[in-house]
CSV table of C-alpha atoms in Angstrom, one decimal:
chain,number,residue,atom,x,y,z
P,74,MET,CA,3.1,3.8,-30.4
P,75,GLY,CA,1.6,1.2,-28.1
P,76,ARG,CA,-1.4,1.4,-25.8
P,77,ARG,CA,-1.4,3.8,-22.9
P,78,LYS,CA,0.1,2.2,-19.8
P,79,ILE,CA,-2.0,1.7,-16.7
P,80,GLY,CA,-0.6,2.3,-13.2
P,81,LEU,CA,-2.0,1.2,-9.8
P,82,ALA,CA,-1.4,3.5,-6.8
P,83,LEU,CA,-2.0,1.8,-3.4
P,84,GLY,CA,-2.4,4.0,-0.4
P,85,SER,CA,-1.6,3.8,3.3
P,86,GLY,CA,-4.0,2.8,6.1
P,87,GLY,CA,-2.7,0.1,8.5
P,88,ALA,CA,-5.0,-2.9,8.6
P,89,LYS,CA,-7.4,-1.2,6.3
P,90,GLY,CA,-4.8,-1.8,3.6
P,91,PHE,CA,-5.7,-5.4,3.3
P,92,ALA,CA,-8.5,-4.1,1.1
P,93,HIS,CA,-5.8,-3.7,-1.6
P,94,VAL,CA,-5.7,-7.5,-1.9
P,95,GLY,CA,-9.5,-7.5,-2.7
P,96,VAL,CA,-8.8,-4.7,-5.3
P,97,LEU,CA,-6.2,-6.9,-7.0
P,98,LYS,CA,-8.4,-9.9,-7.0
P,99,ALA,CA,-11.2,-8.0,-8.7
P,100,LEU,CA,-8.8,-6.5,-11.3
P,101,GLU,CA,-7.3,-9.9,-12.0
P,102,GLU,CA,-10.7,-11.5,-12.4
P,103,HIS,CA,-11.7,-8.9,-15.0
P,104,HIS,CA,-8.4,-9.1,-16.8
P,105,VAL,CA,-7.4,-5.5,-16.1
P,106,PRO,CA,-3.8,-5.0,-17.1
P,107,VAL,CA,-1.5,-3.4,-14.6
P,108,ASP,CA,1.7,-2.1,-16.0
P,109,PHE,CA,3.1,-0.2,-13.0
P,110,VAL,CA,2.6,-0.3,-9.3
P,111,SER,CA,3.3,2.2,-6.5
P,112,GLY,CA,2.6,1.9,-2.8
P,113,SER,CA,2.7,3.8,0.4
P,114,SER,CA,2.9,2.1,3.9
P,115,MET,CA,0.5,-0.9,3.8
P,116,GLY,CA,0.1,-0.2,0.1
P,117,SER,CA,3.8,-0.7,-0.4
P,118,LEU,CA,3.6,-4.1,1.3
P,119,VAL,CA,0.8,-5.4,-0.9
P,120,GLY,CA,2.3,-3.7,-4.0
P,121,ALA,CA,5.7,-5.2,-3.4
P,122,PHE,CA,4.2,-8.7,-3.1
P,123,TYR,CA,2.2,-8.2,-6.3
P,124,ALA,CA,5.1,-6.8,-8.3
P,125,THR,CA,7.3,-9.7,-7.3
P,126,GLY,CA,4.8,-12.3,-8.6
P,127,MET,CA,2.6,-13.1,-5.6
P,128,ARG,CA,-1.0,-13.8,-6.8
P,129,PRO,CA,-3.9,-12.1,-5.0
P,130,ASP,CA,-5.5,-15.4,-4.0
P,131,PHE,CA,-2.3,-16.4,-2.2
P,132,MET,CA,-2.1,-13.0,-0.5
P,133,ASP,CA,-5.7,-13.5,0.6
P,134,ARG,CA,-4.8,-16.9,2.2
P,135,LEU,CA,-1.6,-15.4,3.8
P,136,ALA,CA,-3.5,-12.5,5.3
P,137,ARG,CA,-6.2,-14.7,6.8
P,138,THR,CA,-3.7,-17.3,8.1
P,139,LEU,CA,-0.9,-15.3,9.6
P,140,THR,CA,-1.5,-13.4,12.8
P,141,TRP,CA,0.1,-10.0,13.5
P,142,ARG,CA,2.4,-11.9,16.0
P,143,HIS,CA,4.1,-13.6,13.1
P,144,TRP,CA,5.1,-10.2,11.7
P,145,VAL,CA,6.0,-8.0,14.8
P,146,ASP,CA,8.8,-8.0,17.4
P,147,VAL,CA,8.0,-5.8,20.3
P,148,THR,CA,11.0,-3.9,21.7
P,149,VAL,CA,11.7,-1.8,24.8
P,150,PRO,CA,10.1,1.6,23.8
P,151,ARG,CA,12.6,4.3,22.8
P,152,VAL,CA,11.7,5.5,19.4
P,153,GLY,CA,9.2,2.8,18.6
P,154,LEU,CA,7.2,-0.2,20.0
P,155,ILE,CA,8.2,-2.6,17.3
P,156,SER,CA,11.8,-3.1,16.2
P,157,GLY,CA,10.8,-4.1,12.6
P,158,LYS,CA,13.5,-6.8,12.1
P,159,ARG,CA,11.0,-9.7,12.0
P,160,ILE,CA,8.7,-8.0,9.4
P,161,HIS,CA,11.8,-7.0,7.4
P,162,ASP,CA,12.9,-10.6,7.3
P,163,VAL,CA,9.5,-11.9,6.4
P,164,ILE,CA,9.1,-9.3,3.6
P,165,ALA,CA,12.6,-10.2,2.2
P,166,LEU,CA,11.5,-13.9,2.2
P,167,LEU,CA,8.2,-13.3,0.5
P,168,THR,CA,9.7,-10.9,-2.1
P,169,LYS,CA,12.5,-13.5,-2.7
P,170,GLY,CA,15.2,-11.0,-1.7
P,171,ALA,CA,14.6,-9.2,-5.0
P,172,ASP,CA,15.9,-5.8,-6.1
P,173,PHE,CA,13.5,-3.4,-7.9
P,174,GLN,CA,15.2,-4.3,-11.2
P,175,GLN,CA,14.2,-8.0,-10.6
P,176,ALA,CA,10.5,-7.3,-10.1
P,177,ASN,CA,7.9,-8.6,-12.5
P,178,LEU,CA,6.4,-5.1,-12.8
P,179,PRO,CA,8.0,-1.6,-12.4
P,180,LEU,CA,7.5,-0.7,-8.8
P,181,ALA,CA,7.8,2.6,-6.7
P,182,ILE,CA,7.7,2.7,-2.9
P,183,VAL,CA,7.2,5.9,-1.0
P,184,ALA,CA,8.6,6.7,2.4
P,185,THR,CA,9.2,9.9,4.4
P,186,GLU,CA,12.7,11.0,5.3
P,187,LEU,CA,12.3,12.2,8.9
P,188,LEU,CA,15.3,14.6,9.2
P,189,THR,CA,14.3,16.6,6.1
P,190,GLY,CA,10.6,16.0,6.3
P,191,SER,CA,10.5,15.1,2.6
P,192,SER,CA,8.9,12.4,0.6
P,193,VAL,CA,11.3,9.9,-0.9
P,194,THR,CA,10.4,7.4,-3.7
P,195,PHE,CA,12.4,4.2,-3.9
P,196,THR,CA,12.8,2.6,-7.3
P,197,THR,CA,16.3,1.0,-6.9
P,198,GLY,CA,17.9,-1.2,-4.3
P,199,ARG,CA,16.3,-4.1,-2.3
P,200,ILE,CA,12.5,-4.1,-2.3
P,201,ALA,CA,12.3,-5.3,1.3
P,202,ASP,CA,14.4,-2.4,2.6
P,203,ALA,CA,12.1,0.1,0.9
P,204,VAL,CA,9.0,-1.6,2.3
P,205,ARG,CA,10.5,-1.6,5.8
P,206,ALA,CA,11.0,2.1,5.4
P,207,SER,CA,7.5,2.8,4.1
P,208,ILE,CA,5.6,0.9,6.8
P,209,SER,CA,7.4,2.5,9.7
P,210,ILE,CA,4.5,4.2,11.4
P,211,PRO,CA,6.0,6.9,13.7
P,212,GLY,CA,5.8,5.8,17.3
P,213,VAL,CA,4.8,2.2,16.4
P,214,PHE,CA,7.8,1.0,14.4
P,215,VAL,CA,11.4,2.0,15.1
P,216,PRO,CA,12.4,4.2,12.1
P,217,TYR,CA,14.4,2.6,9.4
P,218,VAL,CA,17.9,4.1,9.5
P,219,ARG,CA,20.6,3.8,6.9
P,220,ASP,CA,23.4,6.1,5.5
P,221,ASP,CA,21.1,8.1,3.3
P,222,GLY,CA,18.4,8.9,5.9
P,223,VAL,CA,16.0,8.1,8.7
P,224,PHE,CA,12.8,6.8,7.2
P,225,VAL,CA,9.2,6.6,8.5
P,226,ASP,CA,5.8,5.8,7.0
P,227,GLY,CA,5.3,6.9,3.5
P,228,GLY,CA,1.7,8.0,4.3
P,229,VAL,CA,3.0,10.9,6.4
P,230,MET,CA,3.6,12.8,3.2
P,231,GLU,CA,2.0,10.7,0.4
P,232,ARG,CA,-1.1,8.8,1.5
P,233,VAL,CA,-1.9,7.8,-2.1
P,234,PRO,CA,1.3,7.7,-4.2
P,235,VAL,CA,-0.3,8.8,-7.6
P,236,GLU,CA,2.7,10.9,-8.7
P,237,ALA,CA,5.1,8.1,-8.0
P,238,VAL,CA,3.3,5.7,-10.4
P,239,LYS,CA,3.1,8.4,-13.0
P,240,GLU,CA,6.8,9.0,-12.7
P,241,LEU,CA,7.3,5.3,-13.5
P,242,GLY,CA,5.6,5.9,-16.8
P,243,ALA,CA,1.9,5.3,-16.2
P,244,ASP,CA,-0.4,7.2,-18.6
P,245,VAL,CA,-3.6,6.4,-16.7
P,246,VAL,CA,-3.9,5.7,-13.0
P,247,ILE,CA,-6.2,3.7,-10.8
P,248,ALA,CA,-5.7,4.9,-7.2
P,249,VAL,CA,-6.9,3.2,-4.1
P,250,ASP,CA,-7.5,5.2,-0.9
P,251,VAL,CA,-8.4,3.0,2.0
P,252,ALA,CA,-8.4,5.7,4.6
P,253,THR,CA,-10.7,8.3,3.1
P,254,VAL,CA,-13.9,7.1,4.9
P,255,MET,CA,-13.4,7.6,8.6
P,256,LYS,CA,-15.5,6.9,11.6
P,257,ARG,CA,-14.3,9.0,14.6
P,258,GLU,CA,-14.5,6.9,17.7
P,259,VAL,CA,-12.6,6.9,21.0
P,260,PRO,CA,-9.4,5.0,20.2
P,261,ALA,CA,-9.0,1.6,21.9
P,262,THR,CA,-5.2,1.1,21.5
P,263,MET,CA,-2.0,3.2,21.4
P,264,MET,CA,-1.8,2.4,17.7
P,265,ASP,CA,-5.3,3.7,17.1
P,266,VAL,CA,-4.3,7.0,18.8
P,267,ILE,CA,-1.2,7.3,16.5
P,268,MET,CA,-3.1,6.2,13.4
P,269,LEU,CA,-6.0,8.6,14.0
P,270,SER,CA,-3.6,11.4,14.5
P,271,LEU,CA,-1.7,10.5,11.3
P,272,ASP,CA,-5.0,10.2,9.4
P,273,ALA,CA,-6.1,13.6,10.5
P,274,MET,CA,-2.8,15.1,9.3
P,275,MET,CA,-2.7,13.2,6.1
P,276,GLY,CA,-6.3,14.2,5.4
P,277,GLN,CA,-5.4,17.8,5.6
P,278,LEU,CA,-2.4,17.3,3.3
P,279,LEU,CA,-4.6,15.4,0.8
P,280,GLN,CA,-7.1,18.3,0.7
P,281,HIS,CA,-4.3,20.8,-0.1
P,282,LYS,CA,-2.5,18.5,-2.5
P,283,LEU,CA,-5.3,16.4,-4.0
P,284,PRO,CA,-3.7,13.7,-6.3
P,285,THR,CA,-5.2,13.3,-9.7
P,286,ALA,CA,-6.1,9.8,-10.9
P,287,ASP,CA,-8.3,8.6,-13.6
P,288,VAL,CA,-10.2,6.3,-11.3
P,289,PHE,CA,-10.3,6.6,-7.5
P,290,ILE,CA,-11.4,3.5,-5.5
P,291,THR,CA,-12.5,4.4,-1.9
P,292,PRO,CA,-13.6,1.3,0.0
P,293,ASP,CA,-15.7,2.1,3.1
P,294,LEU,CA,-13.5,0.6,5.8
P,295,SER,CA,-14.8,2.9,8.5
P,296,ASP,CA,-15.9,0.0,10.7
P,297,ILE,CA,-12.4,-1.6,10.6
P,298,GLY,CA,-9.7,0.0,12.9
P,299,THR,CA,-6.2,0.7,11.6
P,300,SER,CA,-4.8,-1.8,14.1
P,301,GLN,CA,-7.4,-4.6,13.6
P,302,PHE,CA,-5.2,-6.9,11.6
P,303,GLY,CA,-7.3,-9.8,12.6
P,304,ARG,CA,-10.1,-8.5,10.3
P,305,ALA,CA,-8.1,-9.0,7.1
P,306,GLY,CA,-10.7,-11.1,5.5
P,307,GLU,CA,-13.4,-8.4,6.0
P,308,ALA,CA,-11.1,-5.7,4.6
P,309,ILE,CA,-10.3,-7.9,1.5
P,310,GLU,CA,-14.0,-8.4,0.8
P,311,ILE,CA,-14.8,-4.7,1.1
P,312,GLY,CA,-11.9,-3.8,-1.2
P,313,TYR,CA,-13.2,-6.5,-3.7
P,314,ARG,CA,-16.7,-5.1,-3.7
P,315,ALA,CA,-15.6,-1.5,-4.0
P,316,THR,CA,-13.6,-2.4,-7.1
P,317,LEU,CA,-16.5,-4.3,-8.6
P,318,ALA,CA,-18.6,-1.1,-8.1
P,319,ALA,CA,-16.0,0.9,-10.0
P,320,MET,CA,-15.4,-1.8,-12.6
P,321,ALA,CA,-17.5,-0.1,-15.4
P,322,ASP,CA,-15.3,3.0,-15.2
P,323,ILE,CA,-12.1,0.9,-15.0
P,324,LEU,CA,-13.1,-1.2,-18.0
P,325,LYS,CA,-13.9,1.9,-20.0
P,326,LEU,CA,-10.4,3.2,-19.0
P,327,VAL,CA,-8.9,-0.1,-20.2
P,328,ASP,CA,-10.8,0.1,-23.5
P,329,GLU,CA,-9.6,3.6,-24.1
P,330,ALA,CA,-6.1,2.5,-23.4
P,331,ASP,CA,-6.4,-0.4,-25.9
P,332,GLU,CA,-7.9,2.0,-28.5
P,333,SER,CA,-4.6,4.0,-28.3
P,334,PHE,CA,-2.9,1.4,-30.5
P,335,THR,CA,-1.9,2.8,-33.8
């Protein structure tokens, strides 16, 4: 038997999800091995980039350089404000058009199938397609439609996809919830209204179905709005600091995993 395998579960949260990049930077600096990755919504985007070989430092530069206008294509509102084709194309480019089987690390991406109201975990097919499904915030993005369903944001059903990374084979799980610390303010944009509504709903689901992880990292991103993509640098730094604060527990977890060698 080898050592116990470590999985990383990255949760949803809109612009707050840039904190995942800071988490990855801290883990990499401390040589924490990651054997499996799962992601929901913004966590699926960061997780997909990481699993296909993008380094956290490059993600940091990308997040600080590209504006949200590079990613979105506004459409005439029917079932969403953003058509999603542009971000789909960008994701395909940055993940090298890879299928799940071509990823550097086993990857699971969670989305919600709208017609059945069920959580769906993608582990096969093209990674960019799964991410496009998972980031489809209802009312903001046009749902991702294909023969097997109509897909919206993974965070609707699974804010932090702990079970998905366990199903990949992870024995121990580091989970990151970027939306757990909330500051309730009057929303400034339509996206804020939608995201606050989703956060309230997801918070209730999370209380009734609390995922179990070995370490939970919960960065305090309450001052960053879910639509404030221009504050990526701040979110990354907060995620980095929160991971450093949890590093003693994480390294203990790694040591225990290493000690499982026989």
